[in-house]
Coordinates of N, CA and C in Angstrom, one line a residue:
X1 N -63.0 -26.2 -28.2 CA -61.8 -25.4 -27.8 C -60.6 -25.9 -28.6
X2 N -59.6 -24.7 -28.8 CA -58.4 -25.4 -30.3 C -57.5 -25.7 -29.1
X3 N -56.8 -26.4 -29.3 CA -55.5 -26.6 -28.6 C -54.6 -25.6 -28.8
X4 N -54.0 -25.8 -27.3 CA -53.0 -24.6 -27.2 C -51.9 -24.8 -27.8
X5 N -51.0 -24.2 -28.5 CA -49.5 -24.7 -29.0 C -48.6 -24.3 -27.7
X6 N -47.7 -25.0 -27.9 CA -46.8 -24.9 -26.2 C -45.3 -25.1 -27.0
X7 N -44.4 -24.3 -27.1 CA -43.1 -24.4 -27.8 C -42.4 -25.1 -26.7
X8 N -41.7 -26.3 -27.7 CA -41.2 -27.4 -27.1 C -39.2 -26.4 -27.0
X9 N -38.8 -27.2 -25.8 CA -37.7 -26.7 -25.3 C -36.3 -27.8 -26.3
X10 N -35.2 -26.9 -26.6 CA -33.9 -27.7 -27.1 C -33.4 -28.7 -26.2
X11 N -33.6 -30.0 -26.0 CA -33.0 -31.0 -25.2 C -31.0 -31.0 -25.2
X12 N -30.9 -30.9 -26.4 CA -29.2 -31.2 -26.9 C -29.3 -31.0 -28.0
X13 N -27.9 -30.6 -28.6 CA -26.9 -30.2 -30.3 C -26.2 -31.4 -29.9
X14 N -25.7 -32.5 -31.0 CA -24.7 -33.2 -31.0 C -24.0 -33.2 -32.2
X15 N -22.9 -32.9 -32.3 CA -22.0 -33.0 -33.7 C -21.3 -34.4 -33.6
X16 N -21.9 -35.0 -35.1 CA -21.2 -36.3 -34.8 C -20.6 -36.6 -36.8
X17 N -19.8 -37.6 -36.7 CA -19.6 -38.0 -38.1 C -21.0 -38.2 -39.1
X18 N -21.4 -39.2 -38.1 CA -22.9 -39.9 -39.0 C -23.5 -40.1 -37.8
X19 N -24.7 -40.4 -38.4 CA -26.0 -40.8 -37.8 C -27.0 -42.0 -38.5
X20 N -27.1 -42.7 -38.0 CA -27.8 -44.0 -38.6 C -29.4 -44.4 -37.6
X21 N -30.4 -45.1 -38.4 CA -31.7 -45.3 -38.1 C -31.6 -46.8 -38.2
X22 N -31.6 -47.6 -36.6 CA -31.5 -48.8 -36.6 C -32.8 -49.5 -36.7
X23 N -33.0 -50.9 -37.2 CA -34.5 -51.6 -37.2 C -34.9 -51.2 -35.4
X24 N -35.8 -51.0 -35.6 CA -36.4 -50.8 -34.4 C -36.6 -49.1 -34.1
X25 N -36.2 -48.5 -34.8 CA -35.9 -46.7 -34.6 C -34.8 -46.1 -34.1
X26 N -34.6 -46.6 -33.1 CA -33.2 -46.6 -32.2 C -32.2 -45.8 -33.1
X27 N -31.5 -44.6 -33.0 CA -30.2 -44.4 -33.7 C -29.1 -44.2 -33.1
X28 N -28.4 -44.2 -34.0 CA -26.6 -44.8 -33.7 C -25.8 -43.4 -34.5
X29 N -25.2 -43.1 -33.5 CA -24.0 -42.0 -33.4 C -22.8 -41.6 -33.6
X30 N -22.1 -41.9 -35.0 CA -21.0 -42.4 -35.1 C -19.7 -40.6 -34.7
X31 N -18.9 -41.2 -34.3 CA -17.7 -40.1 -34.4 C -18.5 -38.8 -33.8
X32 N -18.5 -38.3 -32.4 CA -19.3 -37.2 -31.8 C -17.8 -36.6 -31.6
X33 N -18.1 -35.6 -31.7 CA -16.9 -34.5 -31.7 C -17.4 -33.0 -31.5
X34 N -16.3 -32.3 -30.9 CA -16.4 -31.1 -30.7 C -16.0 -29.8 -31.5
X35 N -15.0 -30.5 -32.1 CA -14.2 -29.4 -32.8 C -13.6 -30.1 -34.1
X36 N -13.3 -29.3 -35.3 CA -12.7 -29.6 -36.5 C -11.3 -29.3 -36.6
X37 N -10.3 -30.0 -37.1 CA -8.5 -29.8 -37.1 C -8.6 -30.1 -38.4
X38 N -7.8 -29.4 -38.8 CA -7.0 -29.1 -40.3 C -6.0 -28.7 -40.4
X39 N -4.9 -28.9 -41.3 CA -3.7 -28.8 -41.9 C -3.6 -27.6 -42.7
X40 N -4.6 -27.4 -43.7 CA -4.6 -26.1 -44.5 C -5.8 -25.6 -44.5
X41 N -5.7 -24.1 -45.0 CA -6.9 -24.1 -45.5 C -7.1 -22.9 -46.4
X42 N -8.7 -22.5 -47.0 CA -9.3 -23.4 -46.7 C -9.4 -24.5 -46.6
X43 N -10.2 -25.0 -45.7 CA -10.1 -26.3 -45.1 C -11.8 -27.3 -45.9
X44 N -12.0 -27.9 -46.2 CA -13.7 -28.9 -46.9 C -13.5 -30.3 -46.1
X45 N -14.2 -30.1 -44.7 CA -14.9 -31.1 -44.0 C -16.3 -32.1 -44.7
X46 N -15.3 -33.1 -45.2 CA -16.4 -34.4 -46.3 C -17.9 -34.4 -45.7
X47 N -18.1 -34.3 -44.4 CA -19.4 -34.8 -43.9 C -19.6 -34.4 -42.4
X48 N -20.4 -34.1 -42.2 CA -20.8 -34.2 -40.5 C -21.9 -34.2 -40.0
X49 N -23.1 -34.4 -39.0 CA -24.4 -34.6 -38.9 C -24.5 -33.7 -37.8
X50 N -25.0 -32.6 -37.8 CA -26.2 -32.1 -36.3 C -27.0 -32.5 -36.4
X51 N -27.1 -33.1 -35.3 CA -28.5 -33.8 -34.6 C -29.1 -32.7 -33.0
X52 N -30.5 -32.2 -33.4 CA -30.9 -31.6 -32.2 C -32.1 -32.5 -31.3
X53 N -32.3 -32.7 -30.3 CA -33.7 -33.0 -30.2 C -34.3 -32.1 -29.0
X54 N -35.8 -32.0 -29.4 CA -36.6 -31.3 -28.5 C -37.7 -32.1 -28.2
X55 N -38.6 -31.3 -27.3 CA -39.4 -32.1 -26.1 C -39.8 -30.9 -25.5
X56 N -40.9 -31.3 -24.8 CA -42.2 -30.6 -24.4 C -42.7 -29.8 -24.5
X57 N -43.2 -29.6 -26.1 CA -43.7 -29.0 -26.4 C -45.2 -29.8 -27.1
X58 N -46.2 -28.8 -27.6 CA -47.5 -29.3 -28.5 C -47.2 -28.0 -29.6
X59 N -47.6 -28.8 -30.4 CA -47.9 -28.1 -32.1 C -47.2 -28.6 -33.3
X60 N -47.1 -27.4 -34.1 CA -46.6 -27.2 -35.3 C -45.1 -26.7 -35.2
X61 N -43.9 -26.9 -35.6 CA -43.0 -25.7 -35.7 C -42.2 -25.5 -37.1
X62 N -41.2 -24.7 -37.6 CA -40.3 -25.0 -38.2 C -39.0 -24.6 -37.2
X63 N -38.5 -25.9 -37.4 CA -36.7 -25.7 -36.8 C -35.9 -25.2 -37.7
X64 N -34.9 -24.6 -37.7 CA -33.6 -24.1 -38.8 C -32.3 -24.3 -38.2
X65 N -31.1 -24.7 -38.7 CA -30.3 -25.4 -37.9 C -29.3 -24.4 -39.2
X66 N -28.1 -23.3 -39.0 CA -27.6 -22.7 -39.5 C -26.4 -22.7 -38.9
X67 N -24.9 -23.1 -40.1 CA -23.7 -22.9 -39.5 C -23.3 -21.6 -39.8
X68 N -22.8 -20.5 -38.8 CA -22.6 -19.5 -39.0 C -20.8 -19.0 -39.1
X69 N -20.1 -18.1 -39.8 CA -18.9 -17.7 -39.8 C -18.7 -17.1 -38.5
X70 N -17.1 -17.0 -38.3 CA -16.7 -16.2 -36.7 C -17.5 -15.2 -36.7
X71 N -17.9 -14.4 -37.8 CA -18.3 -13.4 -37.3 C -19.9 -13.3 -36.9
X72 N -20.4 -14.3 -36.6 CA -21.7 -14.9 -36.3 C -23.4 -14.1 -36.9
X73 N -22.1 -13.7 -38.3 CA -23.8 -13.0 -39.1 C -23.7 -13.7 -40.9
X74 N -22.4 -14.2 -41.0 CA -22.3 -14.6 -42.6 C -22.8 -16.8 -42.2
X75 N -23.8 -16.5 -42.8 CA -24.7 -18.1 -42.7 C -23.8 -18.8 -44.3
X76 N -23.1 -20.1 -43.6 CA -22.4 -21.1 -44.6 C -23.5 -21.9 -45.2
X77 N -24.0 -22.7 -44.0 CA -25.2 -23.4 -44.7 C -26.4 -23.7 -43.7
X78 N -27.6 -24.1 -44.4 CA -28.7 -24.3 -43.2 C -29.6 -25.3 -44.1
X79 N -30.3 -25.7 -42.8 CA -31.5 -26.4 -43.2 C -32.7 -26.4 -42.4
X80 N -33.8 -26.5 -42.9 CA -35.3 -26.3 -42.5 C -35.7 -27.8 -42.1
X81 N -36.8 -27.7 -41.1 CA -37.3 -29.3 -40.5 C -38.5 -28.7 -39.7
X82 N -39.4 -29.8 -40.1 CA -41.1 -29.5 -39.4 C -40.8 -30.5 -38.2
X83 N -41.5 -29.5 -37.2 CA -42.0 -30.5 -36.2 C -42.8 -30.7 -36.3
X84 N -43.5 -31.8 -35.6 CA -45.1 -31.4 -35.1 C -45.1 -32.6 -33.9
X85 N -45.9 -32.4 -32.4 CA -45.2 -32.6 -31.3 C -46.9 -32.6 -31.2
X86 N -47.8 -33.6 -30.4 CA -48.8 -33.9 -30.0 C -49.2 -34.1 -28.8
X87 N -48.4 -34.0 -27.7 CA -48.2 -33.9 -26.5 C -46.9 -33.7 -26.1
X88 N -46.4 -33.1 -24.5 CA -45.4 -32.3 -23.7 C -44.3 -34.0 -23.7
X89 N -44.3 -35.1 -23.7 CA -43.4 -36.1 -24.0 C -43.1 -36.1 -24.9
X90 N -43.5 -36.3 -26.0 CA -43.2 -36.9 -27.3 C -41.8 -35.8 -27.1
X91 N -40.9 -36.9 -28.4 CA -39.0 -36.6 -28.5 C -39.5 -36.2 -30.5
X92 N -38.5 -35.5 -30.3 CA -38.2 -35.3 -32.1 C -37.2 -34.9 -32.1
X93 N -36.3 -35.3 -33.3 CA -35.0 -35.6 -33.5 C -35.0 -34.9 -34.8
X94 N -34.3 -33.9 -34.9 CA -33.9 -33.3 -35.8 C -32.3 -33.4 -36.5
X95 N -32.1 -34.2 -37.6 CA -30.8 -34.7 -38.2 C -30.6 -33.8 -39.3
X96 N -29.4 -33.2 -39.4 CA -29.2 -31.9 -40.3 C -27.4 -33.0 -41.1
X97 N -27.8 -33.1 -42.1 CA -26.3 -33.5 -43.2 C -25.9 -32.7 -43.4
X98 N -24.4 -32.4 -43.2 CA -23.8 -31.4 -44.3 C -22.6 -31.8 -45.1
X99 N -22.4 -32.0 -46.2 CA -21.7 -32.5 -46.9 C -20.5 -31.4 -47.4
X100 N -19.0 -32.0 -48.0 CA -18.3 -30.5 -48.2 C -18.4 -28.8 -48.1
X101 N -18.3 -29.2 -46.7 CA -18.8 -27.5 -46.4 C -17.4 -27.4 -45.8
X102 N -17.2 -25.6 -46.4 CA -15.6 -25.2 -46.7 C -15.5 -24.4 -45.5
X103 N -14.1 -24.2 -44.5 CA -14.2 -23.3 -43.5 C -13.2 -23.3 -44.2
X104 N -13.2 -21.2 -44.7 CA -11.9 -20.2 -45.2 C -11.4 -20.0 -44.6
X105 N -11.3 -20.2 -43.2 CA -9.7 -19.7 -42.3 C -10.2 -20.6 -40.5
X106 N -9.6 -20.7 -40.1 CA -9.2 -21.3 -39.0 C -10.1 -20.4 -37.8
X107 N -10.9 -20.5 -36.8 CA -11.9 -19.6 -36.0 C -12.8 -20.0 -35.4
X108 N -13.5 -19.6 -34.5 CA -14.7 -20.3 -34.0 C -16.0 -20.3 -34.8
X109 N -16.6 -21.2 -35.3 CA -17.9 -20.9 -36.1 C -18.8 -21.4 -34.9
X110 N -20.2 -21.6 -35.6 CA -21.5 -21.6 -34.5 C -22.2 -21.7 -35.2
X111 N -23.4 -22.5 -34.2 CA -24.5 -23.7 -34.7 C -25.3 -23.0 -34.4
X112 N -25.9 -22.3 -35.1 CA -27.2 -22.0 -34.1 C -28.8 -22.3 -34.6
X113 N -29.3 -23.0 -34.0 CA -30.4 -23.5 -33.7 C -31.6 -22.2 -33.4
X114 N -32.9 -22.1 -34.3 CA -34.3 -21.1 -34.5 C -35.3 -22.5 -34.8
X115 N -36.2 -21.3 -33.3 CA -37.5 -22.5 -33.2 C -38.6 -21.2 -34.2
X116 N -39.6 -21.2 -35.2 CA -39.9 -20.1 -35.7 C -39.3 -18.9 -36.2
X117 N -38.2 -18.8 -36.1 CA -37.3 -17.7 -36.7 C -36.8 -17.2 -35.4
X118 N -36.7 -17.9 -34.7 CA -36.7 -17.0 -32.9 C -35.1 -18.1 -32.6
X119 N -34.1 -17.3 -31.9 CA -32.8 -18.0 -31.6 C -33.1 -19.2 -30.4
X120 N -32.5 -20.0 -30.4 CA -33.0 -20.8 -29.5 C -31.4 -21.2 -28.5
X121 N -30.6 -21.2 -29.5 CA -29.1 -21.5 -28.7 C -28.2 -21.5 -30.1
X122 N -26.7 -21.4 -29.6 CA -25.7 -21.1 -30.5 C -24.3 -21.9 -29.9
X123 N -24.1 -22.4 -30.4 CA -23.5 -23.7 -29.6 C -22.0 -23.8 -30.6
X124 N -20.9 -23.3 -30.1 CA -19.0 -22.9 -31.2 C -19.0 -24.3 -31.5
X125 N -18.5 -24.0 -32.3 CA -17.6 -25.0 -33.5 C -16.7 -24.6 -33.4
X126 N -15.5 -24.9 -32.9 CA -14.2 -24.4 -33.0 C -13.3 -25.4 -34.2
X127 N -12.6 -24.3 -35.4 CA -12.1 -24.8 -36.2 C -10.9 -24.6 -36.1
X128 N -9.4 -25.7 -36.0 CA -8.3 -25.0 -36.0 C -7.0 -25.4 -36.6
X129 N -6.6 -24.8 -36.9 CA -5.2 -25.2 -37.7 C -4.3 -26.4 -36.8
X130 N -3.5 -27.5 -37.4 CA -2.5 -28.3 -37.2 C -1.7 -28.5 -37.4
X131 N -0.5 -28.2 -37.7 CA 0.7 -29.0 -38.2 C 0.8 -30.5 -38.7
X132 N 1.5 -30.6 -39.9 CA 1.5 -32.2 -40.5 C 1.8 -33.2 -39.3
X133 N 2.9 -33.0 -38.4 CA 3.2 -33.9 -37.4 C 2.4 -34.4 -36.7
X134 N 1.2 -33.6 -36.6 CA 0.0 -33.2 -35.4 C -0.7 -34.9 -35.8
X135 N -1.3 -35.3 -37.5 CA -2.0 -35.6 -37.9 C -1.2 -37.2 -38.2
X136 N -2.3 -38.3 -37.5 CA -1.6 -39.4 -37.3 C -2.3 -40.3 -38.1

């Protein structure tokens, strides 16, 4: 008898500066944040990590982790990640890099997370303009 596939559920989205792999496995979360501030724009955010993880599920999957514009149909950037989950415990950590990626105007953008091409959650980014004085 084949084993059944059982789609594992989104535990958490974390937006952080970095993400680091300590000896032992353990990772470390640097700069967790909610939201992006800028002075002009467009605005090119040097770096930032989505980290997702899921749990209890069994199988195969592909994850896609896509930043989307306000208007929640123009895709900035994405990236693809295999799961594969062998029992309803097992954790998988899905770490997404994104390097100089440009927000053209000030707005809410959105993360959204597909387990097989299927939406799983969409989680704002809110990007917003500052004044020089704002910025310490």
């Amino acid at each position: 008898m084949a084993a059944i596939n059982m789609k594992p559920v989104l535990v958490h989205t974390i937006l952080c500066d970095d993400v680091r792999q300590e000896m032992g496995g353990k990772f470390s979360l640097m700069g967790l944040f909610e939201s992006i501030s800028a002075v002009s724009f467009p605005a090119v955010h040097p770096r930032f990590a989505i980290m997702n993880e899921w749990t209890g599920g069994r199988g195969e999957f592909t994850a896609k982790i896509r930043l989307l514009a306000p208007d929640r149909k123009t895709v900035i950037s994405e990236s693809d990640a295999k799961l594969a989950l062998f029992n309803e415990t097992q954790h998988h950590r899905d770490i997404s890099l994104r390097f100089n990626t440009t927000f053209p105007a000030p707005g809410t953008y959105w993360i959204e997370m597909l387990l097989d091409n299927e939406q799983i959650a969409l989680v704002p980014l809110p990007v917003q303009q500052i004044n020089q004085q704002t910025v310490h």
